[in-house]
Every structure is written in structure tokens, then in C-alpha cells.
XYZ file of C-alpha atoms in Angstrom:
403
model
C 61.355 243.392 78.668
C 57.751 243.607 78.439
C 56.019 246.428 80.580
C 54.110 245.201 83.779
C 56.746 242.512 84.694
C 58.332 243.265 88.023
C 61.097 241.486 90.192
C 60.217 239.797 93.497
C 62.604 238.630 95.991
C 64.936 235.930 94.531
C 63.417 232.879 94.946
C 64.340 231.283 91.396
C 67.996 230.186 92.662
C 71.426 230.721 91.017
C 71.251 232.001 87.214
C 71.384 229.455 84.539
C 74.882 229.229 82.858
C 76.480 230.416 85.950
C 79.787 228.519 86.520
C 80.059 226.752 89.652
C 83.832 226.173 90.672
C 85.406 224.023 93.157
C 88.453 222.564 94.444
C 89.652 219.957 97.222
C 92.864 220.016 99.033
C 94.228 217.242 100.509
C 97.096 217.641 103.680
C 99.350 214.061 104.634
C 101.835 213.182 106.176
C 104.403 210.107 105.775
C 106.306 208.513 108.701
C 105.379 211.414 110.704
C 106.797 213.735 108.266
C 104.101 216.330 106.767
C 104.241 216.695 102.977
C 103.264 219.009 100.395
C 99.192 219.555 100.329
C 97.956 218.185 97.342
C 94.901 219.917 95.038
C 92.271 218.021 92.770
C 91.845 218.280 89.067
C 89.096 216.772 87.329
C 91.499 214.530 85.776
C 93.513 213.763 88.528
C 96.577 215.352 90.306
C 99.481 215.190 92.749
C 100.624 218.405 93.075
C 99.581 221.675 95.151
C 98.319 223.337 92.028
C 94.581 223.273 92.067
C 92.800 222.849 88.573
C 89.070 223.648 89.555
C 86.245 221.260 88.824
C 83.770 223.395 86.994
C 80.431 223.021 85.625
C 77.410 225.226 84.246
C 74.517 225.591 86.286
C 71.722 224.571 83.934
C 68.215 225.995 82.910
C 65.145 225.578 84.830
C 62.087 226.039 83.250
C 59.377 226.849 85.699
C 56.202 228.861 84.922
C 53.237 229.621 86.835
C 49.888 231.392 86.301
C 47.142 232.184 88.773
C 44.025 234.275 88.660
C 43.158 237.251 90.721
C 39.033 236.631 90.528
C 38.030 235.477 93.649
C 34.599 235.351 92.138
C 33.412 234.861 88.596
C 33.010 238.106 86.743
C 29.892 239.273 86.068
C 28.770 239.595 82.357
C 25.888 240.541 80.397
C 25.046 238.579 76.734
C 26.840 240.569 73.850
C 28.759 242.380 76.380
C 32.966 242.256 76.422
C 34.439 241.228 79.971
C 37.910 240.960 81.392
C 39.348 238.362 83.437
C 42.466 239.051 85.403
C 45.642 236.684 85.633
C 49.024 236.676 87.393
C 51.915 235.184 85.259
C 55.284 234.685 87.014
C 58.948 233.311 85.834
C 59.762 231.298 88.738
C 62.416 229.530 86.643
C 66.140 230.767 86.944
C 66.990 232.243 83.467
C 64.971 235.183 81.551
C 62.305 233.528 79.089
C 59.878 234.610 76.654
C 56.765 233.971 77.585
C 53.637 233.009 75.089
C 50.085 233.258 76.281
C 47.231 231.891 75.084
C 43.508 231.243 75.928
C 40.966 228.110 75.747
C 37.181 227.799 76.327
C 36.740 225.110 78.589
C 34.473 221.859 77.482
C 31.162 222.279 78.761
C 30.500 220.937 82.201
C 34.411 221.830 83.166
C 34.640 223.588 86.498
C 36.696 226.109 88.332
C 36.720 227.003 92.131
C 37.206 230.610 92.632
C 38.031 232.445 96.122
C 40.012 229.557 97.674
C 38.608 226.540 99.627
C 35.663 228.475 100.940
C 35.014 229.937 97.423
C 32.565 229.205 94.938
C 32.872 226.405 92.210
C 31.479 227.423 88.758
C 30.471 224.951 86.073
C 30.739 225.819 82.559
C 27.406 226.030 80.531
C 28.951 228.175 77.234
C 31.582 229.533 75.343
C 33.155 232.910 75.279
C 34.967 234.335 72.525
C 37.249 236.499 70.277
C 39.502 236.933 73.678
C 42.788 239.183 73.686
C 45.265 239.730 75.908
C 46.919 242.833 77.320
C 49.357 243.753 79.873
C 49.303 245.861 83.122
C 49.017 249.290 81.008
C 46.082 247.517 79.002
C 48.126 247.947 76.040
C 48.148 244.979 73.472
C 50.650 242.455 73.671
C 52.645 241.612 70.378
C 51.278 238.667 68.585
C 52.824 235.254 69.391
C 54.300 232.842 66.958
C 51.057 230.689 66.811
C 47.334 232.156 65.747
C 45.546 233.836 68.842
C 48.424 234.035 71.011
C 50.514 237.006 72.460
C 54.113 237.175 73.438
C 55.696 238.879 76.695
C 59.671 238.978 75.830
C 62.483 238.756 78.022
C 61.214 238.095 81.448
C 63.521 237.666 84.244
C 63.935 235.246 86.937
C 61.087 235.788 89.359
C 59.218 238.441 86.942
C 55.585 238.416 87.760
C 52.713 240.583 85.739
C 49.270 240.870 85.510
C 47.603 240.360 82.591
C 44.364 240.573 81.356
C 42.262 238.502 79.110
C 38.987 240.247 77.779
C 36.259 237.990 75.812
C 33.239 238.664 74.116
C 30.031 237.012 76.039
C 27.586 235.350 73.146
C 23.776 235.934 73.326
C 22.993 232.427 73.166
C 24.631 228.988 74.259
C 24.702 225.580 72.341
C 21.515 225.022 70.229
C 20.493 228.646 70.203
C 19.241 228.719 73.963
C 19.237 232.028 75.405
C 21.819 233.006 78.473
C 20.212 233.529 81.608
C 21.807 234.605 85.044
C 24.221 231.885 86.604
C 25.094 230.404 83.266
C 28.919 230.264 83.397
C 32.055 230.316 80.738
C 35.002 228.691 82.211
C 38.085 229.887 80.380
C 41.885 228.745 80.656
C 44.864 230.972 80.187
C 48.303 229.044 79.256
C 51.512 230.366 79.577
C 54.177 228.434 77.821
C 58.303 229.189 78.014
C 60.143 230.275 74.939
C 63.770 231.218 74.089
C 64.355 235.046 75.345
C 64.504 237.916 73.028
C 62.041 236.119 70.280
C 63.354 232.721 70.219
C 61.566 229.284 69.481
C 59.691 227.260 72.226
C 61.500 226.135 75.045
C 62.667 222.312 74.868
C 64.324 219.917 77.262
C 67.796 218.846 76.457
C 69.790 216.356 78.303
C 73.695 216.241 76.975
C 74.612 216.191 80.534
C 77.978 218.022 79.629
C 79.465 220.409 82.406
C 80.459 223.174 79.795
C 76.251 223.424 78.437
C 73.467 224.637 80.135
C 70.688 222.076 79.645
C 67.190 222.862 80.011
C 64.868 221.064 82.444
C 61.267 221.502 82.729
C 60.430 221.512 86.496
C 56.905 222.847 86.011
C 54.009 221.359 88.043
C 50.305 220.439 86.522
C 48.162 223.617 86.374
C 44.531 223.545 85.264
C 44.954 222.067 81.506
C 48.320 220.935 81.301
C 50.712 218.082 82.752
C 53.741 218.388 85.056
C 57.183 219.244 83.584
C 55.707 220.365 80.007
C 57.429 223.985 80.015
C 54.139 225.517 80.260
C 51.464 226.379 83.366
C 47.630 226.866 82.983
C 44.907 228.372 85.256
C 41.460 228.983 84.827
C 39.259 231.943 85.893
C 35.051 232.189 84.749
C 32.277 234.545 83.663
C 29.313 234.583 85.292
C 25.715 235.769 83.464
C 24.164 238.466 85.812
C 21.829 240.599 83.893
C 18.079 241.912 84.285
C 15.379 239.779 84.067
C 12.761 241.897 82.427
C 9.406 241.291 81.264
C 7.224 243.338 78.968
C 3.567 242.854 78.789
C 1.117 244.791 76.784
C -3.049 244.693 77.770
C -5.700 246.921 76.480
C -9.309 247.556 77.747
C -11.882 249.407 75.631
C -12.905 252.499 77.817
C -16.269 253.467 76.076
C -17.680 253.045 72.573
C -20.120 255.740 71.049
C -23.086 253.221 71.096
C -23.568 252.550 74.602
C -21.136 254.521 76.866
C -18.122 254.137 79.352
C -16.955 251.265 81.184
C -17.158 252.909 84.391
C -21.137 253.893 83.782
C -21.955 250.035 84.157
C -21.509 249.223 81.055
C -19.134 246.962 79.091
C -18.326 248.966 75.811
C -17.186 247.378 72.663
C -14.378 247.790 70.306
C -16.540 249.131 67.283
C -15.386 252.204 65.301
C -15.308 255.203 67.581
C -14.588 253.494 70.744
C -11.523 254.461 72.742
C -8.978 251.755 73.697
C -6.554 251.935 76.423
C -3.421 250.356 76.016
C -0.791 249.802 78.960
C 2.699 248.748 78.778
C 4.455 247.406 82.001
C 7.895 246.716 81.986
C 9.017 244.572 85.088
C 12.724 243.698 86.453
C 12.296 240.617 88.899
C 12.726 240.978 92.095
C 15.423 237.993 91.695
C 17.446 239.584 89.386
C 21.027 240.309 90.235
C 21.266 243.816 88.572
C 19.388 246.530 87.293
C 18.443 247.789 83.785
C 19.007 250.600 82.140
C 16.198 251.657 79.779
C 16.780 253.865 76.895
C 13.454 253.604 74.657
C 9.712 251.900 74.558
C 8.344 252.790 71.335
C 5.034 251.482 69.885
C 4.102 251.784 66.183
C 0.579 251.943 65.517
C -1.696 251.156 62.586
C -3.003 254.421 61.597
C -5.134 253.003 58.895
C -7.158 251.364 61.651
C -6.903 253.551 64.965
C -6.244 257.154 65.674
C -3.672 258.404 68.601
C -5.350 260.280 71.361
C -2.948 262.659 71.714
C -4.632 264.168 75.036
C -4.879 260.976 76.949
C -9.005 261.652 77.165
C -12.001 259.479 76.109
C -14.996 260.334 74.033
C -13.576 263.478 71.866
C -15.954 264.206 68.954
C -18.526 261.790 69.944
C -21.186 263.848 70.947
C -23.772 261.112 70.820
C -22.183 259.333 73.695
C -22.054 261.936 76.782
C -19.866 259.291 78.756
C -17.524 259.323 76.005
C -17.272 263.125 75.839
C -13.821 264.912 76.315
C -13.366 266.040 80.385
C -10.713 267.280 82.591
C -11.680 264.868 85.501
C -8.413 263.357 86.641
C -10.313 259.757 86.892
C -12.363 257.630 85.385
C -13.143 256.760 81.538
C -12.657 260.336 80.495
C -9.549 260.789 82.360
C -7.795 264.025 80.969
C -4.541 265.701 81.763
C -3.397 269.145 80.409
C -3.334 269.532 76.728
C -0.179 267.475 75.059
C 0.210 265.351 78.005
C -1.051 262.139 76.845
C 0.838 259.257 78.559
C 0.264 258.139 81.903
C 3.303 256.617 83.605
C 3.313 254.715 86.654
C 5.968 253.254 89.003
C 5.676 250.111 91.354
C 8.541 248.518 93.770
C 10.330 251.529 94.490
C 10.092 255.229 95.271
C 11.572 258.010 93.516
C 11.076 261.967 93.903
C 10.157 261.855 90.101
C 7.372 259.778 90.527
C 5.147 261.766 93.635
C 2.980 258.913 94.250
C 4.066 256.702 91.739
C 2.590 258.392 88.762
C 3.103 261.197 86.376
C 1.962 262.431 83.005
C 4.429 263.302 80.164
C 4.211 264.225 76.962
C 5.946 261.765 74.955
C 7.148 261.684 71.693
C 4.348 260.680 69.040
C 5.430 261.085 65.311
C 2.981 259.471 63.264
C 2.753 256.606 63.230
C 5.467 256.027 66.509
C 5.098 256.654 70.077
C 8.139 256.803 71.644
C 8.873 257.077 75.396
C 12.850 257.921 75.810
C 13.397 256.734 79.395
C 16.794 259.026 80.075
C 14.060 261.928 80.219
C 11.589 259.902 82.206
C 13.609 258.206 84.570
C 16.558 260.694 85.268
C 19.344 260.398 87.566
C 18.483 260.887 91.452
C 19.569 259.682 94.693
C 21.205 256.158 94.140
C 19.419 255.752 90.631
C 21.573 256.470 87.349
C 19.742 257.636 84.176
C 17.123 255.140 82.887
C 17.779 252.739 85.743
C 15.118 250.141 86.651
C 16.172 247.919 89.637
C 15.319 244.558 90.573
C 11.638 244.465 91.761
C 10.548 247.656 90.166
C 7.962 247.863 87.416
C 7.323 250.877 85.160
C 4.191 251.171 83.085
C 2.758 253.506 80.469
C -0.867 254.383 79.548
C -2.095 255.738 76.235
C -5.143 255.698 74.296
C -6.237 255.421 70.701
C -9.603 255.306 68.661
C -10.750 252.962 66.485
C -11.444 254.298 63.180
């Protein structure tokens, strides 16, 4: 018997193959005088010696599949996620059960959570589904492609099994998956003869010495009644961060006319300082956080030079407004040596961002600037490393000089 199957209180009834023996006894009198009793026999009898009428209990095939998912399982594009089902042998004999998954057709639905639950409508297909048992161990391969076999399941045996499927990044037509997209998956259980036997087939010998097989299952989500099988549906629902990345620039100063904060509109000419700001926003309607890893910007160093001090005007003495300064604000803003990126956080409060701002020494290896979010967004309070919550925006500001 496969690991994970449990025997519940007996509801399957008398075991298949059991002999039921019965005799009837007649007492009577003639002319007021009691006569010897007569005991029955299948072919008739006139003596008191009984020959029981005997028949065998037939094999009642009755499988049941349900899902433990009261809501759709949250999934992210490109991930692998798991649905949970319970498989029960409600018949009266030990059976093998072969399991398989099917992707429900687009627009197919499933109601999860009972009458007051939620209906999910299929809009994409998951793929590469595997099925494991309670111990999260792969089940033996079944007789057909992409099937899994549970052997020797006793009457009333029940088990939790897990269908793990891969979520694509797009749906039909190459359209990107978005929040609320759903994939409805059906798990089907089919009865097989125990101990590795063939698929169960109904029989109708109606012979007292032969155990007939009778399909007594109801109709599941994707099968007809009395087919020797049963199915149930569950669903995945896309729940991912809703990120946007924007990169803007402004010209801080040029060597011909001066700086932007001096009332001058500087031009992007050689020697001018350009300030880039890259903003990453997780929509306040997103259902989940994003875990940021790295932000990288590869510069065209044949045309620009990276400003490693986050200052304006170094080595351009002809334009004093562009000259280096230690002032913390304005076009000439500078920080201590080596801190050449300014980070700003909005939409949230963190101890590592006093006032929502901090200056950092990111990683610049010509020609690429890299901001490692694991370092810049450390774990604190309820935040994990690199986490950008729904409604939060983080921006990085840095400068280049036009050659």
C-alpha cells in the first residue's frame, strides 16, 4: 500500500469476494401432527439437512477526488506551484489508483471554497505537472504517459496528493500573464486492479460464484458517472508584483552657461553634467511584494564619463556654478568621497532610510553601475532582504559627464 493512505471508519460495506450463506427452514404439521422440518437447498430439498444458498459479494468500484484548496493557489510567472487533492477509495475492494492531470480548456471554471467561495475562470495553461504523495515523494510512474500509480489502496483508504505544475510567463498569443489570470487543472483518478494489474473493467456474469465488477462512482468535474474514475478541479491564480521602471534625465549644468539652479537652462554639450534617475515602483494595487536583486546600467563610456562623487562641475573651472562643492543640495550636490548614488524611498518608512534618503557607494566597474538591493534594502522589521512592498517606490540618482 502506498505511503500516505489512511483507513477511515468503514463505509465501503462488505468486502468484495465475501461469501454470503443462507438457509431457510420450514416447520409444518399434517392433520395436527408436527412433521420434521425441511431446510432449503438451491435445487430444492425435502429433508431437514440444509444446503445453504451462497453468493459472492461483487466488487463495487467507487473513487472520489476532492481538493483541499479553498481558494486558488497563488502563482508567479515562471514558478512551480502545488495544488492539493484528496483521493479516496470508497469501494469495497483493494484497488490500484492511477492519477493524471489535465489542463482545463480556456474559459473552463472551478468554484473553490463552497457555496460562498470564488469561481475561477481558466485563461492559461500550466505545464509539466508531477504528482507526489503525502511524504512529497514521487509516485511510481503509471501505465500511460504522464500518469502516476498508487498501489493496493484498501477500502476507505484516503490520501492527500500534490500536483506541482510549472507556470508559464505568457499565455496564448505570447500575451504576458497579469494578476488575476487563472489556470484550472483537473486531477483524475482511475481504478486499476490491485498489485499492478490492468485497468478495471465492468463485468456482468451474474454468477453466484464469480465476483463481478460494478462501477458505482458519480460524475466528477471532468468525467461521467459509472466510468470507474473520478475527477476534481483546482486552480492557480497569478499574484505577482506590478513593477514599473522609469529612467529620466536632466542636464544639471554646462561649461558654457552654468547651472540649472542659477536660473539658466543648461544644454547637453560636451562637459555638461547629466543626472539620471531610475525609479522602480510596485503598484499599490499589487497583491504581493517584489524581491529586488540588482539594478545595473551599462554606460556608453565612449560618450560619457561616470561621476564617481555625485558632484557637478569637477575640472570645469570656466563655469564656477559647475564647480565641485560639498554642498548637500543644489546642482553642485556632493557627498563624501566614493558615495556616488543617491537612493530615495517613498510610500514606506524604514530605519535604513532616515528621512527616506541615503547616499551609497554602489558598485561601478567600467562601464557598468550595479546597485545590489540585498545590501541597499536590508531585512528590517517586517521587511525581508530586497523587498519592495506594494505602494513603495525606490529611486537611484547618479551623474555622468558628456565627453
